[in-house]
Amino acid sequence: MRIAVLGATGLVGRTMLGLLEDCAWVDGPPLALASPRSGGQRLPWRGTELVCAAVTERSFEGIDLALFSAGGATSRQWAPVAAAGAVVIDNSSAWRQDPRIPLVVPEINGQLVDGLRAGIVANPNCSTIQVAQAMAPLERAWGLDEVHVTTFQAVSGAGQKAVAELNRQNAGEAPSGSVFPRPIAHNVIPAIGAAVGDGAYDEEEKVLRELRKILGRDESLKVTCTAVRVPVLNAHSAAVRAVCARPVTPGEAAAALAAWPGVEVAPGPHDYATPREMDGRRTVHVGRLRQDPNDARALLCWVVADNLLKGAAWNAVQIAERLATGARR
Ligand SMILES: NC(=O)c1ccc[n+]([C@@H]2O[C@H](COP(=O)([O-])OP(=O)(O)OC[C@H]3O[C@@H](n4cnc5c(N)ncnc54)[C@H](OP(=O)(O)O)[C@@H]3O)[C@@H](O)[C@H]2O)c1
């Protein structure tokens, strides 16, 4: 199977290459692609190096699987070219709401890619993946009526320029930068992405729309989200209130969550993980799981995951592995 990685020099692309290095089903070295700025750049691969090339019309000839993490505009330009003969797994938001394109978290709806030989598969938004993993077991066992989310999102979610901006501000070199609308060091910013209608920002709209699509629900599932950028280097957190269709206790929910692949549950309601602890891990951690004292159908919890791994690269590599081997992980 011949693999290409577009966006290989970025935070997600480098993380995907690191994961692919360890996959037994990956034999030859992937084709590393990025913009013309990165042509000739060398990237580590299994003790040797890949030489990055600028993406062109001919890049995808002979490619079976193309992992994209190069932004929406790049994806809109190149995914249809690559998808003529390969399966494209795309990390951008370009195709996620297209009804013809599956939006996949393998543990929840991985069967949607089975048998696919060419076409586009969308990887969901990083915050949405971790919330979806925490909500899917509740949806399956009790049905969900409402999900209310407040995110606490790391700067790595906005790419390598964002990480550099936080590091510069932390070092006192620059009070502000070009990635975030206000200084991010020693601050929190309740605005991620572009402002959209009704007072929301588009990161919040992504969580609403993508959570419903992944869970196979329509607007009968009420979802709200406030997305907040925090001065954390890596791993997103989310405070979630879930209202089920039927009464559920925290103990019952913890058992359902612990049985779900890719989810870890803290032992008690005062236990939790932090972003530092989840940095570098592939699972989604659910902590502070407790009853909403106002409603026997409602639970509160704290959900943390590495946005570069389960929120992006690992989810994409899990999809790739399912396509390549038919295996479930
Ligand atoms: N970071 C996350 O946690 C996360 C999570 C989920 C989804 N995503 C999505 O994944 C994508 C990449 O994110 P990132 O954090 O890795 O960003 P990043 O660190 O800024 O990397 C961007 C990558 O895209 C490449 N690129 C940019 N413009 C290009 C063009 N015109 N043609 C070809 N390649 C181009 C860059 O290549 P050069 O080095 O040549 O500029 C670089 O490899 C984005 O769509 C993002 O929304 C990110």
XYZ file of C-alpha atoms and ligand atoms in Angstrom:
377
model
C 0.000 0.000 0.000
C 1.527 3.328 -1.123
C 0.843 6.170 1.332
C 1.143 9.944 0.927
C 1.043 12.487 3.767
C 0.089 16.023 2.674
C 1.008 18.592 5.339
C 3.903 16.383 6.445
C 5.848 19.318 7.913
C 3.007 20.495 10.177
C 2.163 19.500 13.749
C -0.452 16.943 12.696
C 1.573 15.698 9.703
C 4.692 15.063 11.795
C 2.576 13.288 14.397
C 1.008 11.096 11.694
C 4.443 10.171 10.341
C 5.574 9.237 13.846
C 2.552 6.947 14.271
C 2.918 5.380 10.802
C 6.556 4.530 11.576
C 5.298 2.118 14.249
C 2.559 0.470 12.159
C 3.410 -3.074 11.043
C 1.035 -2.742 8.061
C 3.068 0.182 6.648
C 5.887 -1.216 4.548
C 7.527 1.334 2.251
C 8.235 4.928 3.284
C 5.342 7.365 2.747
C 5.520 10.177 0.228
C 5.920 13.387 2.280
C 4.170 16.396 0.704
C 3.734 20.015 1.737
C 3.825 23.472 0.118
C 6.664 24.647 -2.147
C 8.139 26.363 0.963
C 9.064 22.928 2.318
C 10.360 21.245 -0.847
C 13.585 19.408 0.045
C 12.981 19.518 3.801
C 14.089 16.300 5.512
C 11.873 14.446 7.970
C 12.865 11.448 10.109
C 11.596 8.000 9.054
C 12.602 4.676 10.657
C 16.237 5.664 11.133
C 16.520 7.284 7.714
C 14.977 10.419 6.201
C 12.102 11.338 3.924
C 12.633 14.254 1.563
C 9.549 16.442 1.428
C 8.183 17.465 -1.990
C 5.820 20.253 -3.017
C 2.368 18.859 -3.895
C 1.562 18.827 -7.643
C -1.063 17.367 -10.013
C 1.052 14.214 -10.373
C 1.829 13.649 -6.670
C -0.989 11.138 -6.158
C -0.299 8.861 -9.120
C 0.064 5.310 -7.757
C -1.003 6.355 -4.239
C -3.543 4.141 -2.410
C -3.997 6.145 0.792
C -3.482 9.906 1.270
C -3.501 11.454 4.747
C -4.200 15.207 4.495
C -3.503 17.809 7.195
C -2.799 21.000 5.268
C -5.832 23.225 5.886
C -9.222 23.550 4.234
C -8.218 25.435 1.081
C -5.431 22.972 0.277
C -7.793 20.094 0.875
C -10.503 21.542 -1.362
C -7.893 21.872 -4.118
C -6.137 18.494 -3.813
C -8.531 15.995 -2.196
C -10.631 15.550 -5.376
C -7.413 14.970 -7.364
C -6.110 12.357 -4.923
C -9.537 10.755 -4.372
C -9.765 9.780 -8.050
C -7.584 6.761 -7.248
C -6.918 6.771 -3.498
C -8.751 7.050 -0.204
C -8.111 10.515 1.273
C -8.393 10.868 5.048
C -8.745 14.591 5.576
C -8.121 16.465 8.835
C -9.470 19.823 7.683
C -13.069 21.012 7.991
C -13.472 21.194 4.184
C -15.586 18.032 3.698
C -16.998 17.249 7.122
C -20.509 18.512 6.484
C -20.826 17.090 2.976
C -23.615 14.491 3.309
C -21.813 12.177 0.829
C -18.646 12.092 2.963
C -18.361 9.936 6.095
C -17.230 11.730 9.263
C -15.500 8.998 11.208
C -14.418 8.149 14.733
C -13.505 4.469 14.285
C -14.793 3.339 17.691
C -18.201 4.879 16.936
C -18.881 4.566 13.200
C -15.767 2.974 11.668
C -17.928 0.635 9.606
C -18.652 3.576 7.287
C -15.225 3.150 5.643
C -15.357 -0.624 5.203
C -14.840 -1.645 1.591
C -13.880 1.879 0.458
C -11.200 1.861 -2.268
C -11.261 5.530 -3.359
C -12.910 8.726 -2.111
C -12.741 11.131 0.820
C -13.174 10.328 4.522
C -13.362 13.275 6.928
C -11.608 13.261 10.306
C -13.699 15.276 12.786
C -12.701 18.431 14.637
C -10.334 17.738 17.548
C -12.679 18.858 20.360
C -15.591 17.020 18.801
C -13.742 13.680 18.683
C -13.085 13.594 22.411
C -16.610 14.722 23.326
C -18.083 12.187 20.873
C -16.038 9.381 22.440
C -17.373 10.340 25.891
C -20.971 10.716 24.678
C -21.277 7.660 22.393
C -21.596 5.088 25.223
C -24.288 7.243 26.884
C -26.139 7.641 23.581
C -26.061 3.864 22.979
C -27.226 2.893 26.488
C -29.597 5.674 27.556
C -30.143 7.946 24.530
C -29.047 11.579 24.669
C -31.413 14.548 24.749
C -28.868 17.316 25.325
C -25.092 17.880 25.387
C -23.645 21.148 26.697
C -19.904 21.652 26.233
C -17.317 24.214 27.312
C -13.902 23.541 25.802
C -10.470 24.531 27.092
C -8.350 24.194 23.955
C -4.565 24.002 23.737
C -2.622 26.248 21.374
C -1.274 23.267 19.378
C -4.802 22.932 17.996
C -4.062 26.031 15.914
C -0.808 24.686 14.399
C 2.893 25.306 14.786
C 2.703 29.106 14.396
C 0.344 29.179 17.380
C 2.748 27.178 19.556
C 5.566 29.559 18.584
C 3.323 32.552 19.446
C 2.623 31.243 22.975
C 6.312 30.435 23.503
C 7.342 33.964 22.412
C 4.768 35.573 24.685
C 5.758 33.356 27.622
C 9.381 34.384 27.075
C 8.321 38.048 27.141
C 9.573 38.591 23.589
C 6.270 39.862 22.179
C 3.071 41.016 23.915
C 0.828 39.847 21.071
C 0.985 37.956 17.786
C -0.826 37.154 14.565
C -2.521 33.805 15.274
C -4.711 34.680 18.273
C -6.941 37.780 18.482
C -5.597 38.734 21.964
C -2.446 37.792 23.894
C -2.680 34.090 24.823
C 0.036 33.878 27.498
C -1.444 34.302 31.025
C -4.863 34.640 29.412
C -7.907 32.770 28.104
C -9.762 33.696 24.907
C -13.456 32.719 24.492
C -13.337 32.930 20.696
C -11.991 30.232 18.343
C -12.285 30.590 14.584
C -14.395 33.095 12.705
C -17.426 34.864 14.160
C -20.611 33.395 12.681
C -24.337 34.154 13.022
C -26.222 34.282 16.334
C -23.136 35.194 18.361
C -21.253 31.911 17.906
C -17.720 31.250 16.623
C -17.254 28.598 13.996
C -15.346 26.184 16.286
C -18.529 26.039 18.381
C -20.694 25.377 15.328
C -18.336 22.518 14.351
C -18.932 20.797 17.694
C -22.726 21.086 17.283
C -22.900 19.857 13.701
C -20.152 17.236 13.855
C -21.322 15.641 17.115
C -24.790 15.133 15.602
C -23.354 13.703 12.369
C -21.015 11.260 14.167
C -23.771 10.036 16.498
C -26.230 9.784 13.591
C -28.563 12.316 15.187
C -30.463 15.342 13.908
C -31.431 18.546 15.716
C -33.506 16.517 18.175
C -30.149 16.262 19.995
C -29.766 19.696 21.566
C -26.110 20.772 21.678
C -24.473 23.975 22.893
C -20.777 24.835 22.968
C -18.544 27.632 24.206
C -15.013 27.128 22.865
C -12.175 28.715 24.839
C -8.472 28.905 23.951
C -6.192 28.463 26.967
C -2.397 28.884 27.293
C -1.768 25.122 27.381
C 0.733 23.737 24.874
C -1.027 20.476 24.033
C -4.184 18.443 24.874
C -7.726 19.798 24.956
C -10.125 19.635 27.917
C -13.908 19.922 27.936
C -16.470 20.354 30.702
C -19.593 18.525 29.576
C -23.191 18.300 30.839
C -25.097 15.442 29.228
C -28.844 14.978 29.634
C -29.990 11.447 28.858
C -33.451 10.323 27.803
C -33.733 8.138 30.919
C -32.321 8.387 34.474
C -28.694 7.253 34.778
C -26.349 7.094 37.754
C -22.644 8.005 37.591
C -21.779 4.389 38.439
C -23.783 3.056 35.500
C -22.292 5.665 33.186
C -18.753 4.920 34.408
C -19.235 1.222 33.622
C -20.487 2.003 30.102
C -17.616 4.441 29.490
C -14.968 2.042 30.814
C -16.233 -0.661 28.438
C -15.951 1.659 25.420
C -12.752 1.251 23.348
C -10.356 4.168 23.583
C -11.936 5.652 26.746
C -10.461 5.699 30.262
C -12.514 6.622 33.314
C -11.236 8.135 36.552
C -11.948 5.994 39.631
C -14.107 8.541 41.462
C -15.938 11.856 41.057
C -13.066 13.853 42.534
C -10.537 12.243 40.178
C -9.543 13.723 36.820
C -6.755 13.998 34.259
C -5.085 17.246 33.182
C -3.805 18.170 29.708
C -0.209 17.627 30.841
C -1.067 14.086 31.859
C -2.841 13.284 28.578
C -0.146 14.831 26.347
C 1.239 11.961 24.248
C -1.577 9.510 25.037
C -4.016 8.020 22.536
C -7.052 7.591 24.785
C -9.827 9.957 25.884
C -10.000 10.407 29.671
C -13.307 11.044 31.452
C -13.070 12.332 35.010
C -15.150 14.309 37.561
C -18.088 12.110 36.545
C -21.017 13.020 38.791
C -24.753 13.520 38.902
C -26.280 16.884 38.167
C -28.092 17.409 41.503
C -30.944 19.118 39.646
C -31.785 16.266 37.291
C -31.606 12.435 37.620
C -31.119 12.231 33.840
C -28.137 14.592 33.743
C -24.428 13.930 34.297
C -21.445 16.270 34.517
C -17.909 15.308 33.506
C -14.433 16.511 32.503
C -13.016 15.097 29.267
C -9.343 15.376 28.278
C -7.454 14.085 25.215
C -4.358 14.843 23.165
C -5.704 16.917 20.263
C -2.762 16.004 18.022
C -3.255 12.265 18.681
C -6.891 11.178 19.202
C -8.050 14.638 18.065
C -6.242 14.359 14.725
C -3.337 12.061 13.781
C -4.230 8.928 15.763
C -7.871 9.008 14.691
C -6.694 9.344 11.064
C -4.179 6.498 11.407
C -6.858 4.288 13.029
C -9.066 4.899 9.966
C -6.095 4.176 7.682
C -5.371 0.956 9.521
C -8.976 -0.192 9.256
C -8.869 0.459 5.511
C -5.497 -1.250 5.121
C -6.106 -4.304 7.253
C -9.810 -4.497 7.991
C -8.811 -4.558 11.679
C -10.787 -2.751 14.388
C -8.872 -0.796 17.050
N -3.462 20.845 15.343
C -4.514 20.109 15.686
O -4.694 19.717 16.868
C -5.525 19.732 14.642
C -6.565 18.896 15.029
C -7.520 18.516 14.079
C -7.413 18.997 12.796
N -6.382 19.830 12.449
C -6.311 20.294 11.068
O -5.153 19.734 10.467
C -4.598 20.659 9.526
C -3.134 20.918 9.852
O -3.023 21.402 11.175
P -1.601 21.603 11.857
O -1.895 21.921 13.272
O -0.697 20.482 11.536
O -1.078 22.936 11.114
P 0.433 23.435 10.877
O 1.310 22.978 11.956
O 0.312 24.890 10.634
O 0.852 22.696 9.507
C 0.227 23.011 8.284
C 0.741 22.065 7.204
O 0.020 22.358 6.004
C 0.951 22.583 4.957
N 0.418 23.540 3.984
C -0.051 24.783 4.226
N -0.429 25.373 3.074
C -0.192 24.466 2.093
C -0.361 24.488 0.674
N -0.856 25.546 0.025
N -0.014 23.375 -0.038
C 0.510 22.285 0.587
N 0.701 22.231 1.932
C 0.343 23.303 2.676
C 2.160 23.147 5.652
O 3.274 23.013 4.802
P 4.508 24.071 4.863
O 5.335 23.636 6.028
O 5.158 23.855 3.545
O 3.896 25.429 5.018
C 2.223 22.243 6.887
O 2.789 20.999 6.541
C -5.514 21.871 9.568
O -6.490 21.736 8.560
C -6.142 21.787 10.940
O -7.393 22.442 10.993
C -5.439 20.197 13.347
